[in-house]
mmCIF file of N, CA and C in Angstrom:
data_model
loop_
_atom_site.group_PDB
_atom_site.id
_atom_site.type_symbol
_atom_site.label_atom_id
_atom_site.label_comp_id
_atom_site.label_asym_id
_atom_site.label_seq_id
_atom_site.Cartn_x
_atom_site.Cartn_y
_atom_site.Cartn_z
ATOM 1 N N MET W 1 207.025 -166.541 -46.649
ATOM 2 C CA MET W 1 207.306 -165.463 -45.729
ATOM 3 C C MET W 1 208.631 -164.798 -46.109
ATOM 4 N N LEU W 2 208.675 -163.495 -45.955
ATOM 5 C CA LEU W 2 209.859 -162.726 -46.317
ATOM 6 C C LEU W 2 210.514 -162.123 -45.073
ATOM 7 N N THR W 3 211.823 -162.103 -45.058
ATOM 8 C CA THR W 3 212.542 -161.383 -44.011
ATOM 9 C C THR W 3 212.415 -159.898 -44.304
ATOM 10 N N ILE W 4 212.779 -159.073 -43.354
ATOM 11 C CA ILE W 4 212.661 -157.626 -43.548
ATOM 12 C C ILE W 4 213.543 -157.156 -44.702
ATOM 13 N N GLY W 5 214.710 -157.759 -44.858
ATOM 14 C CA GLY W 5 215.600 -157.390 -45.962
ATOM 15 C C GLY W 5 215.001 -157.734 -47.311
ATOM 16 N N LYS W 6 214.434 -158.940 -47.419
ATOM 17 C CA LYS W 6 213.804 -159.371 -48.677
ATOM 18 C C LYS W 6 212.552 -158.549 -48.967
ATOM 19 N N LEU W 7 211.814 -158.216 -47.930
ATOM 20 C CA LEU W 7 210.630 -157.375 -48.109
ATOM 21 C C LEU W 7 211.040 -156.009 -48.650
ATOM 22 N N GLY W 8 212.052 -155.428 -48.031
ATOM 23 C CA GLY W 8 212.528 -154.122 -48.472
ATOM 24 C C GLY W 8 213.017 -154.154 -49.904
ATOM 25 N N GLU W 9 213.747 -155.195 -50.243
ATOM 26 C CA GLU W 9 214.263 -155.351 -51.605
ATOM 27 C C GLU W 9 213.113 -155.477 -52.601
ATOM 28 N N ALA W 10 212.121 -156.272 -52.259
ATOM 29 C CA ALA W 10 210.988 -156.503 -53.167
ATOM 30 C C ALA W 10 210.152 -155.237 -53.381
ATOM 31 N N ALA W 11 210.040 -154.402 -52.336
ATOM 32 C CA ALA W 11 209.195 -153.208 -52.430
ATOM 33 C C ALA W 11 209.995 -151.948 -52.738
ATOM 34 N N GLY W 12 211.317 -152.045 -52.700
ATOM 35 C CA GLY W 12 212.141 -150.864 -52.941
ATOM 36 C C GLY W 12 212.116 -149.887 -51.778
ATOM 37 N N VAL W 13 212.066 -150.428 -50.569
ATOM 38 C CA VAL W 13 211.988 -149.617 -49.353
ATOM 39 C C VAL W 13 213.111 -150.062 -48.412
ATOM 40 N N LYS W 14 213.773 -149.105 -47.796
ATOM 41 C CA LYS W 14 214.874 -149.428 -46.892
ATOM 42 C C LYS W 14 214.352 -149.999 -45.574
ATOM 43 N N VAL W 15 215.162 -150.845 -44.974
ATOM 44 C CA VAL W 15 214.789 -151.525 -43.735
ATOM 45 C C VAL W 15 214.377 -150.542 -42.626
ATOM 46 N N PRO W 16 215.137 -149.463 -42.375
ATOM 47 C CA PRO W 16 214.693 -148.537 -41.311
ATOM 48 C C PRO W 16 213.315 -147.928 -41.591
ATOM 49 N N THR W 17 213.007 -147.721 -42.864
ATOM 50 C CA THR W 17 211.702 -147.172 -43.229
ATOM 51 C C THR W 17 210.604 -148.181 -42.923
ATOM 52 N N ILE W 18 210.868 -149.442 -43.195
ATOM 53 C CA ILE W 18 209.888 -150.494 -42.876
ATOM 54 C C ILE W 18 209.628 -150.512 -41.369
ATOM 55 N N ARG W 19 210.700 -150.462 -40.597
ATOM 56 C CA ARG W 19 210.536 -150.442 -39.133
ATOM 57 C C ARG W 19 209.733 -149.224 -38.691
ATOM 58 N N TYR W 20 209.999 -148.077 -39.319
ATOM 59 C CA TYR W 20 209.266 -146.856 -38.991
ATOM 60 C C TYR W 20 207.783 -147.016 -39.325
ATOM 61 N N TYR W 21 207.476 -147.552 -40.493
ATOM 62 C CA TYR W 21 206.080 -147.759 -40.872
ATOM 63 C C TYR W 21 205.374 -148.689 -39.894
ATOM 64 N N GLU W 22 206.092 -149.680 -39.385
ATOM 65 C CA GLU W 22 205.523 -150.556 -38.350
ATOM 66 C C GLU W 22 205.263 -149.762 -37.077
ATOM 67 N N GLN W 23 206.259 -148.972 -36.693
ATOM 68 C CA GLN W 23 206.177 -148.198 -35.453
ATOM 69 C C GLN W 23 204.987 -147.248 -35.461
ATOM 70 N N ILE W 24 204.699 -146.614 -36.614
ATOM 71 C CA ILE W 24 203.589 -145.650 -36.665
ATOM 72 C C ILE W 24 202.268 -146.298 -37.087
ATOM 73 N N GLY W 25 202.291 -147.607 -37.290
ATOM 74 C CA GLY W 25 201.053 -148.339 -37.550
ATOM 75 C C GLY W 25 200.601 -148.414 -38.993
ATOM 76 N N LEU W 26 201.430 -148.000 -39.951
ATOM 77 C CA LEU W 26 201.044 -148.157 -41.354
ATOM 78 C C LEU W 26 201.172 -149.612 -41.786
ATOM 79 N N LEU W 27 202.156 -150.284 -41.241
ATOM 80 C CA LEU W 27 202.327 -151.729 -41.477
ATOM 81 C C LEU W 27 202.039 -152.447 -40.172
ATOM 82 N N PRO W 28 201.332 -153.572 -40.253
ATOM 83 C CA PRO W 28 201.116 -154.337 -39.018
ATOM 84 C C PRO W 28 202.445 -154.908 -38.521
ATOM 85 N N GLU W 29 202.521 -155.142 -37.234
ATOM 86 C CA GLU W 29 203.717 -155.728 -36.659
ATOM 87 C C GLU W 29 203.969 -157.090 -37.301
ATOM 88 N N ALA W 30 205.220 -157.345 -37.616
ATOM 89 C CA ALA W 30 205.583 -158.591 -38.300
ATOM 90 C C ALA W 30 205.499 -159.781 -37.360
ATOM 91 N N GLU W 31 205.275 -160.938 -37.966
ATOM 92 C CA GLU W 31 205.411 -162.177 -37.200
ATOM 93 C C GLU W 31 206.888 -162.357 -36.905
ATOM 94 N N ARG W 32 207.214 -163.249 -35.987
ATOM 95 C CA ARG W 32 208.608 -163.500 -35.632
ATOM 96 C C ARG W 32 208.926 -164.978 -35.804
ATOM 97 N N SER W 33 210.148 -165.216 -36.284
ATOM 98 C CA SER W 33 210.633 -166.596 -36.416
ATOM 99 C C SER W 33 211.072 -167.084 -35.035
ATOM 100 N N SER W 34 211.434 -168.333 -34.949
ATOM 101 C CA SER W 34 211.913 -168.869 -33.676
ATOM 102 C C SER W 34 213.188 -168.159 -33.233
ATOM 103 N N GLY W 35 213.933 -167.617 -34.195
ATOM 104 C CA GLY W 35 215.140 -166.841 -33.893
ATOM 105 C C GLY W 35 214.845 -165.359 -33.709
ATOM 106 N N ASN W 36 213.560 -164.995 -33.581
ATOM 107 C CA ASN W 36 213.092 -163.624 -33.377
ATOM 108 C C ASN W 36 213.314 -162.702 -34.583
ATOM 109 N N GLN W 37 213.456 -163.301 -35.770
ATOM 110 C CA GLN W 37 213.607 -162.510 -36.987
ATOM 111 C C GLN W 37 212.218 -162.137 -37.511
ATOM 112 N N ARG W 38 212.081 -160.890 -37.967
ATOM 113 C CA ARG W 38 210.799 -160.463 -38.525
ATOM 114 C C ARG W 38 210.494 -161.260 -39.789
ATOM 115 N N LEU W 39 209.233 -161.664 -39.923
ATOM 116 C CA LEU W 39 208.782 -162.374 -41.114
ATOM 117 C C LEU W 39 207.498 -161.717 -41.625
ATOM 118 N N TYR W 40 207.453 -161.482 -42.935
ATOM 119 C CA TYR W 40 206.340 -160.768 -43.549
ATOM 120 C C TYR W 40 205.643 -161.623 -44.590
ATOM 121 N N SER W 41 204.347 -161.445 -44.667
ATOM 122 C CA SER W 41 203.523 -162.175 -45.628
ATOM 123 C C SER W 41 203.457 -161.433 -46.956
ATOM 124 N N ARG W 42 202.862 -162.082 -47.934
ATOM 125 C CA ARG W 42 202.625 -161.463 -49.245
ATOM 126 C C ARG W 42 201.727 -160.229 -49.081
ATOM 127 N N LYS W 43 200.770 -160.323 -48.166
ATOM 128 C CA LYS W 43 199.866 -159.197 -47.917
ATOM 129 C C LYS W 43 200.641 -157.987 -47.382
ATOM 130 N N ALA W 44 201.632 -158.224 -46.537
ATOM 131 C CA ALA W 44 202.464 -157.131 -46.028
ATOM 132 C C ALA W 44 203.257 -156.499 -47.174
ATOM 133 N N LEU W 45 203.739 -157.319 -48.099
ATOM 134 C CA LEU W 45 204.454 -156.797 -49.272
ATOM 135 C C LEU W 45 203.527 -155.923 -50.113
ATOM 136 N N GLU W 46 202.304 -156.375 -50.330
ATOM 137 C CA GLU W 46 201.344 -155.594 -51.110
ATOM 138 C C GLU W 46 201.035 -154.266 -50.422
ATOM 139 N N ARG W 47 200.893 -154.296 -49.116
ATOM 140 C CA ARG W 47 200.617 -153.066 -48.355
ATOM 141 C C ARG W 47 201.814 -152.112 -48.430
ATOM 142 N N LEU W 48 203.022 -152.646 -48.291
ATOM 143 C CA LEU W 48 204.217 -151.816 -48.371
ATOM 144 C C LEU W 48 204.376 -151.233 -49.769
ATOM 145 N N ALA W 49 204.074 -152.003 -50.798
ATOM 146 C CA ALA W 49 204.137 -151.503 -52.175
ATOM 147 C C ALA W 49 203.120 -150.369 -52.370
ATOM 148 N N PHE W 50 201.947 -150.507 -51.779
ATOM 149 C CA PHE W 50 200.920 -149.464 -51.826
ATOM 150 C C PHE W 50 201.471 -148.179 -51.187
ATOM 151 N N ILE W 51 202.050 -148.321 -50.001
ATOM 152 C CA ILE W 51 202.608 -147.168 -49.286
ATOM 153 C C ILE W 51 203.701 -146.511 -50.126
ATOM 154 N N ARG W 52 204.593 -147.330 -50.667
ATOM 155 C CA ARG W 52 205.704 -146.805 -51.464
ATOM 156 C C ARG W 52 205.183 -146.029 -52.677
ATOM 157 N N HIS W 53 204.203 -146.594 -53.378
ATOM 158 C CA HIS W 53 203.643 -145.935 -54.553
ATOM 159 C C HIS W 53 202.972 -144.621 -54.166
ATOM 160 N N ALA W 54 202.222 -144.643 -53.070
ATOM 161 C CA ALA W 54 201.557 -143.424 -52.600
ATOM 162 C C ALA W 54 202.590 -142.359 -52.226
ATOM 163 N N ARG W 55 203.689 -142.754 -51.579
ATOM 164 C CA ARG W 55 204.756 -141.804 -51.238
ATOM 165 C C ARG W 55 205.389 -141.244 -52.512
ATOM 166 N N ASP W 56 205.594 -142.121 -53.508
ATOM 167 C CA ASP W 56 206.154 -141.666 -54.786
ATOM 168 C C ASP W 56 205.262 -140.601 -55.431
ATOM 169 N N LEU W 57 203.970 -140.696 -55.193
ATOM 170 C CA LEU W 57 203.021 -139.722 -55.739
ATOM 171 C C LEU W 57 202.857 -138.504 -54.833
ATOM 172 N N GLY W 58 203.608 -138.483 -53.739
ATOM 173 C CA GLY W 58 203.635 -137.311 -52.874
ATOM 174 C C GLY W 58 202.611 -137.283 -51.763
ATOM 175 N N PHE W 59 201.861 -138.343 -51.573
ATOM 176 C CA PHE W 59 200.869 -138.358 -50.501
ATOM 177 C C PHE W 59 201.563 -138.322 -49.148
ATOM 178 N N SER W 60 200.976 -137.596 -48.208
ATOM 179 C CA SER W 60 201.498 -137.546 -46.847
ATOM 180 C C SER W 60 201.223 -138.874 -46.156
ATOM 181 N N LEU W 61 201.940 -139.117 -45.073
ATOM 182 C CA LEU W 61 201.704 -140.353 -44.316
ATOM 183 C C LEU W 61 200.285 -140.399 -43.769
ATOM 184 N N GLU W 62 199.757 -139.246 -43.375
ATOM 185 C CA GLU W 62 198.385 -139.219 -42.860
ATOM 186 C C GLU W 62 197.382 -139.559 -43.964
ATOM 187 N N ALA W 63 197.595 -139.038 -45.173
ATOM 188 C CA ALA W 63 196.714 -139.369 -46.297
ATOM 189 C C ALA W 63 196.825 -140.856 -46.623
ATOM 190 N N ILE W 64 198.035 -141.388 -46.561
ATOM 191 C CA ILE W 64 198.233 -142.815 -46.832
ATOM 192 C C ILE W 64 197.516 -143.651 -45.773
ATOM 193 N N ARG W 65 197.596 -143.226 -44.527
ATOM 194 C CA ARG W 65 196.879 -143.938 -43.460
ATOM 195 C C ARG W 65 195.378 -143.977 -43.782
ATOM 196 N N ASP W 66 194.845 -142.834 -44.208
ATOM 197 C CA ASP W 66 193.414 -142.763 -44.548
ATOM 198 C C ASP W 66 193.092 -143.649 -45.755
ATOM 199 N N LEU W 67 193.959 -143.623 -46.764
ATOM 200 C CA LEU W 67 193.736 -144.453 -47.954
ATOM 201 C C LEU W 67 193.804 -145.941 -47.612
ATOM 202 N N LEU W 68 194.738 -146.310 -46.760
ATOM 203 C CA LEU W 68 194.835 -147.714 -46.329
ATOM 204 C C LEU W 68 193.584 -148.125 -45.566
ATOM 205 N N SER W 69 193.106 -147.234 -44.724
ATOM 206 C CA SER W 69 191.881 -147.519 -43.973
ATOM 207 C C SER W 69 190.711 -147.733 -44.933
ATOM 208 N N LEU W 70 190.636 -146.887 -45.958
ATOM 209 C CA LEU W 70 189.575 -147.039 -46.966
ATOM 210 C C LEU W 70 189.742 -148.347 -47.741
ATOM 211 N N SER W 71 190.992 -148.689 -48.063
ATOM 212 C CA SER W 71 191.222 -149.916 -48.854
ATOM 213 C C SER W 71 190.873 -151.168 -48.072
ATOM 214 N N ASP W 72 190.824 -151.062 -46.755
ATOM 215 C CA ASP W 72 190.441 -152.205 -45.920
ATOM 216 C C ASP W 72 188.931 -152.426 -45.904
ATOM 217 N N LYS W 73 188.181 -151.513 -46.553
ATOM 218 C CA LYS W 73 186.714 -151.607 -46.616
ATOM 219 C C LYS W 73 186.281 -151.561 -48.080
ATOM 220 N N PRO W 74 186.479 -152.655 -48.833
ATOM 221 C CA PRO W 74 186.265 -152.646 -50.286
ATOM 222 C C PRO W 74 184.834 -152.359 -50.737
ATOM 223 N N ASP W 75 183.837 -152.547 -49.882
ATOM 224 C CA ASP W 75 182.448 -152.308 -50.286
ATOM 225 C C ASP W 75 182.019 -150.856 -50.081
ATOM 226 N N GLN W 76 182.879 -150.058 -49.492
ATOM 227 C CA GLN W 76 182.578 -148.654 -49.210
ATOM 228 C C GLN W 76 182.702 -147.819 -50.482
ATOM 229 N N SER W 77 182.010 -146.688 -50.522
ATOM 230 C CA SER W 77 182.115 -145.745 -51.639
ATOM 231 C C SER W 77 183.556 -145.250 -51.746
ATOM 232 N N CYS W 78 183.980 -144.944 -52.958
ATOM 233 C CA CYS W 78 185.346 -144.447 -53.147
ATOM 234 C C CYS W 78 185.414 -142.924 -53.057
ATOM 235 N N ALA W 79 184.362 -142.272 -52.603
ATOM 236 C CA ALA W 79 184.337 -140.812 -52.487
ATOM 237 C C ALA W 79 185.465 -140.296 -51.594
ATOM 238 N N GLY W 80 185.740 -140.993 -50.516
ATOM 239 C CA GLY W 80 186.816 -140.582 -49.611
ATOM 240 C C GLY W 80 188.170 -140.633 -50.293
ATOM 241 N N ALA W 81 188.416 -141.711 -51.028
ATOM 242 C CA ALA W 81 189.684 -141.845 -51.759
ATOM 243 C C ALA W 81 189.785 -140.773 -52.834
ATOM 244 N N ASP W 82 188.687 -140.501 -53.508
ATOM 245 C CA ASP W 82 188.673 -139.450 -54.530
ATOM 246 C C ASP W 82 189.013 -138.094 -53.922
ATOM 247 N N ALA W 83 188.440 -137.813 -52.765
ATOM 248 C CA ALA W 83 188.690 -136.523 -52.105
ATOM 249 C C ALA W 83 190.160 -136.386 -51.718
ATOM 250 N N ILE W 84 190.753 -137.459 -51.223
ATOM 251 C CA ILE W 84 192.171 -137.428 -50.851
ATOM 252 C C ILE W 84 193.034 -137.218 -52.088
ATOM 253 N N ALA W 85 192.723 -137.916 -53.175
ATOM 254 C CA ALA W 85 193.494 -137.773 -54.419
ATOM 255 C C ALA W 85 193.320 -136.371 -55.009
ATOM 256 N N LYS W 86 192.108 -135.814 -54.933
ATOM 257 C CA LYS W 86 191.883 -134.454 -55.441
ATOM 258 C C LYS W 86 192.669 -133.431 -54.629
ATOM 259 N N ALA W 87 192.737 -133.620 -53.326
ATOM 260 C CA ALA W 87 193.519 -132.713 -52.477
ATOM 261 C C ALA W 87 195.005 -132.809 -52.837
ATOM 262 N N GLN W 88 195.482 -134.017 -53.104
ATOM 263 C CA GLN W 88 196.888 -134.187 -53.496
ATOM 264 C C GLN W 88 197.140 -133.537 -54.860
ATOM 265 N N LEU W 89 196.212 -133.687 -55.778
ATOM 266 C CA LEU W 89 196.342 -133.056 -57.089
ATOM 267 C C LEU W 89 196.410 -131.533 -56.941
ATOM 268 N N ALA W 90 195.583 -130.971 -56.083
ATOM 269 C CA ALA W 90 195.603 -129.522 -55.852
ATOM 270 C C ALA W 90 196.955 -129.093 -55.286
ATOM 271 N N GLU W 91 197.516 -129.883 -54.393
ATOM 272 C CA GLU W 91 198.836 -129.576 -53.825
ATOM 273 C C GLU W 91 199.914 -129.627 -54.905
ATOM 274 N N VAL W 92 199.852 -130.623 -55.775
ATOM 275 C CA VAL W 92 200.818 -130.739 -56.867
ATOM 276 C C VAL W 92 200.687 -129.545 -57.811
ATOM 277 N N GLU W 93 199.458 -129.164 -58.131
ATOM 278 C CA GLU W 93 199.247 -128.004 -59.008
ATOM 279 C C GLU W 93 199.798 -126.732 -58.369
ATOM 280 N N SER W 94 199.629 -126.595 -57.078
ATOM 281 C CA SER W 94 200.169 -125.435 -56.368
ATOM 282 C C SER W 94 201.699 -125.436 -56.419
ATOM 283 N N ARG W 95 202.302 -126.601 -56.195
ATOM 284 C CA ARG W 95 203.765 -126.703 -56.272
ATOM 285 C C ARG W 95 204.266 -126.398 -57.673
ATOM 286 N N LEU W 96 203.541 -126.877 -58.692
ATOM 287 C CA LEU W 96 203.928 -126.594 -60.076
ATOM 288 C C LEU W 96 203.879 -125.093 -60.362
ATOM 289 N N ALA W 97 202.854 -124.424 -59.861
ATOM 290 C CA ALA W 97 202.745 -122.974 -60.060
ATOM 291 C C ALA W 97 203.931 -122.267 -59.401
ATOM 292 N N ARG W 98 204.291 -122.686 -58.176
ATOM 293 C CA ARG W 98 205.448 -122.083 -57.503
ATOM 294 C C ARG W 98 206.729 -122.359 -58.279
ATOM 295 N N LEU W 99 206.887 -123.579 -58.766
ATOM 296 C CA LEU W 99 208.088 -123.923 -59.534
ATOM 297 C C LEU W 99 208.159 -123.136 -60.840
ATOM 298 N N THR W 100 207.021 -122.925 -61.481
ATOM 299 C CA THR W 100 206.990 -122.135 -62.710
ATOM 300 C C THR W 100 207.403 -120.696 -62.422
ATOM 301 N N ALA W 101 206.917 -120.154 -61.312
ATOM 302 C CA ALA W 101 207.313 -118.790 -60.922
ATOM 303 C C ALA W 101 208.810 -118.735 -60.608
ATOM 304 N N LEU W 102 209.324 -119.757 -59.936
ATOM 305 C CA LEU W 102 210.760 -119.813 -59.637
ATOM 306 C C LEU W 102 211.581 -119.873 -60.913
ATOM 307 N N LYS W 103 211.143 -120.693 -61.851
ATOM 308 C CA LYS W 103 211.855 -120.833 -63.120
ATOM 309 C C LYS W 103 211.889 -119.493 -63.854
ATOM 310 N N SER W 104 210.750 -118.826 -63.908
ATOM 311 C CA SER W 104 210.678 -117.525 -64.587
ATOM 312 C C SER W 104 211.606 -116.515 -63.931
ATOM 313 N N GLU W 105 211.599 -116.488 -62.605
ATOM 314 C CA GLU W 105 212.443 -115.530 -61.898
ATOM 315 C C GLU W 105 213.919 -115.835 -62.124
ATOM 316 N N LEU W 106 214.304 -117.093 -62.072
ATOM 317 C CA LEU W 106 215.702 -117.465 -62.314
ATOM 318 C C LEU W 106 216.122 -117.126 -63.740
ATOM 319 N N GLU W 107 215.242 -117.390 -64.704
ATOM 320 C CA GLU W 107 215.546 -117.037 -66.090
ATOM 321 C C GLU W 107 215.747 -115.527 -66.228
ATOM 322 N N ARG W 108 214.865 -114.754 -65.586
ATOM 323 C CA ARG W 108 214.946 -113.297 -65.641
ATOM 324 C C ARG W 108 216.252 -112.808 -65.015
ATOM 325 N N MET W 109 216.617 -113.392 -63.885
ATOM 326 C CA MET W 109 217.857 -113.004 -63.215
ATOM 327 C C MET W 109 219.072 -113.292 -64.102
ATOM 328 N N VAL W 110 219.084 -114.457 -64.708
ATOM 329 C CA VAL W 110 220.228 -114.860 -65.541
ATOM 330 C C VAL W 110 220.326 -113.969 -66.778
ATOM 331 N N VAL W 111 219.191 -113.683 -67.406
ATOM 332 C CA VAL W 111 219.190 -112.840 -68.604
ATOM 333 C C VAL W 111 219.662 -111.425 -68.262
ATOM 334 N N GLN W 112 219.247 -110.919 -67.117
ATOM 335 C CA GLN W 112 219.608 -109.555 -66.735
ATOM 336 C C GLN W 112 221.049 -109.423 -66.250
ATOM 337 N N CYS W 113 221.677 -110.532 -65.945
ATOM 338 C CA CYS W 113 223.064 -110.481 -65.476
ATOM 339 C C CYS W 113 223.965 -110.324 -66.696
ATOM 340 N N ALA W 114 224.770 -109.287 -66.695
ATOM 341 C CA ALA W 114 225.628 -108.986 -67.847
ATOM 342 C C ALA W 114 226.913 -109.795 -67.844
ATOM 343 N N GLY W 115 227.145 -110.575 -66.814
ATOM 344 C CA GLY W 115 228.361 -111.375 -66.765
ATOM 345 C C GLY W 115 229.594 -110.557 -66.423
ATOM 346 N N GLY W 116 229.382 -109.393 -65.843
ATOM 347 C CA GLY W 116 230.512 -108.528 -65.483
ATOM 348 C C GLY W 116 231.040 -108.854 -64.101
ATOM 349 N N LYS W 117 231.178 -107.835 -63.294
ATOM 350 C CA LYS W 117 231.714 -107.976 -61.944
ATOM 351 C C LYS W 117 230.580 -108.220 -60.942
ATOM 352 N N ILE W 118 230.931 -108.842 -59.829
ATOM 353 C CA ILE W 118 229.951 -109.132 -58.784
ATOM 354 C C ILE W 118 229.261 -107.853 -58.317
ATOM 355 N N ALA W 119 229.975 -106.744 -58.271
ATOM 356 C CA ALA W 119 229.381 -105.472 -57.833
ATOM 357 C C ALA W 119 228.186 -105.078 -58.692
ATOM 358 N N ASP W 120 228.135 -105.537 -59.941
ATOM 359 C CA ASP W 120 227.041 -105.213 -60.855
ATOM 360 C C ASP W 120 226.162 -106.427 -61.176
ATOM 361 N N CYS W 121 226.345 -107.500 -60.454
ATOM 362 C CA CYS W 121 225.654 -108.762 -60.772
ATOM 363 C C CYS W 121 224.186 -108.708 -60.365
ATOM 364 N N ARG W 122 223.313 -108.886 -61.341
ATOM 365 C CA ARG W 122 221.865 -108.854 -61.090
ATOM 366 C C ARG W 122 221.427 -110.043 -60.222
ATOM 367 N N VAL W 123 222.063 -111.175 -60.390
ATOM 368 C CA VAL W 123 221.715 -112.356 -59.587
ATOM 369 C C VAL W 123 221.929 -112.039 -58.109
ATOM 370 N N ILE W 124 223.103 -111.518 -57.766
ATOM 371 C CA ILE W 124 223.410 -111.180 -56.374
ATOM 372 C C ILE W 124 222.470 -110.083 -55.873
ATOM 373 N N GLU W 125 222.197 -109.108 -56.710
ATOM 374 C CA GLU W 125 221.329 -107.995 -56.326
ATOM 375 C C GLU W 125 219.913 -108.490 -56.007
ATOM 376 N N VAL W 126 219.355 -109.310 -56.884
ATOM 377 C CA VAL W 126 217.986 -109.793 -56.680
ATOM 378 C C VAL W 126 217.907 -110.715 -55.470
ATOM 379 N N LEU W 127 218.913 -111.573 -55.288
ATOM 380 C CA LEU W 127 218.897 -112.455 -54.122
ATOM 381 C C LEU W 127 218.969 -111.661 -52.823
ATOM 382 N N GLY W 128 219.592 -110.517 -52.855
ATOM 383 C CA GLY W 128 219.705 -109.673 -51.672
ATOM 384 C C GLY W 128 218.479 -108.820 -51.402
ATOM 385 N N ASP W 129 217.584 -108.679 -52.382
ATOM 386 C CA ASP W 129 216.417 -107.820 -52.225
ATOM 387 C C ASP W 129 215.218 -108.461 -52.925
ATOM 388 N N HIS W 130 214.401 -109.150 -52.142
ATOM 389 C CA HIS W 130 213.265 -109.891 -52.710
ATOM 390 C C HIS W 130 212.297 -108.989 -53.458
ATOM 391 N N SER W 131 212.255 -107.708 -53.120
ATOM 392 C CA SER W 131 211.316 -106.800 -53.794
ATOM 393 C C SER W 131 211.668 -106.607 -55.273
ATOM 394 N N LEU W 132 212.879 -106.981 -55.674
ATOM 395 C CA LEU W 132 213.268 -106.872 -57.080
ATOM 396 C C LEU W 132 212.745 -108.032 -57.929
ATOM 397 N N CYS W 133 212.189 -109.026 -57.290
ATOM 398 C CA CYS W 133 211.625 -110.168 -58.029
ATOM 399 C C CYS W 133 210.331 -109.755 -58.716
ATOM 400 N N SER W 134 210.042 -110.400 -59.832
ATOM 401 C CA SER W 134 208.839 -110.053 -60.592
ATOM 402 C C SER W 134 207.573 -110.656 -59.985
ATOM 403 N N ALA W 135 207.718 -111.688 -59.156
ATOM 404 C CA ALA W 135 206.556 -112.339 -58.544
ATOM 405 C C ALA W 135 206.945 -112.855 -57.167
ATOM 406 N N ASP W 136 205.936 -113.088 -56.336
ATOM 407 C CA ASP W 136 206.191 -113.670 -55.023
ATOM 408 C C ASP W 136 206.240 -115.186 -55.189
ATOM 409 N N HIS W 137 207.414 -115.728 -55.082
ATOM 410 C CA HIS W 137 207.610 -117.164 -55.304
ATOM 411 C C HIS W 137 208.057 -117.871 -54.042
ATOM 412 N N ARG W 138 207.941 -117.170 -52.914
ATOM 413 C CA ARG W 138 208.359 -117.775 -51.647
ATOM 414 C C ARG W 138 207.527 -119.000 -51.347
ATOM 415 N N HIS W 139 208.192 -119.976 -50.768
ATOM 416 C CA HIS W 139 207.516 -121.201 -50.336
ATOM 417 C C HIS W 139 206.756 -120.872 -49.060
ATOM 418 N N PRO W 140 205.486 -121.269 -48.978
ATOM 419 C CA PRO W 140 204.735 -120.964 -47.759
ATOM 420 C C PRO W 140 205.356 -121.663 -46.556
ATOM 421 N N GLU W 141 205.268 -121.023 -45.416
ATOM 422 C CA GLU W 141 205.778 -121.615 -44.186
ATOM 423 C C GLU W 141 204.931 -122.840 -43.855
ATOM 424 N N PRO W 142 205.580 -123.926 -43.458
ATOM 425 C CA PRO W 142 204.798 -125.117 -43.085
ATOM 426 C C PRO W 142 204.008 -124.843 -41.812
ATOM 427 N N GLU W 143 202.821 -125.415 -41.769
ATOM 428 C CA GLU W 143 201.997 -125.257 -40.576
ATOM 429 C C GLU W 143 202.565 -126.140 -39.470
ATOM 430 N N PRO W 144 202.569 -125.648 -38.234
ATOM 431 C CA PRO W 144 203.081 -126.482 -37.138
ATOM 432 C C PRO W 144 202.201 -127.699 -36.943
ATOM 433 N N ASN W 145 202.816 -128.810 -36.574
ATOM 434 C CA ASN W 145 202.045 -130.067 -36.387
ATOM 435 C C ASN W 145 201.294 -130.071 -35.104
#
């Protein structure tokens, strides 16, 4: 059995995050020692490592919840997991496209800046007027929860 500190160390997750994952139900509530200290099993470590890896890959907590639910049913088709991973891949591709547009715009701004005075600075001018950008690279507004 692992204490919360040892669990966090083993999985590379901070203690408050572990408590949060318990609170929202991604991790089952820990057993308690006679001194009321949280104690975690090897299975809890494996689940936390799964969550950490999924977060590293950019999956949302809701997607991770769904993936964990699927992983608890090993005889089920993996179509659901595939669909979640494909949706995450599409999100990553969309972010990459936005980042590529941002990179191009920043490069264009820097090249066009003559390095003179601020009054003639293309960087300041473009930042002040989005219509001077070569592409729409704005980050979409997040949808309300």
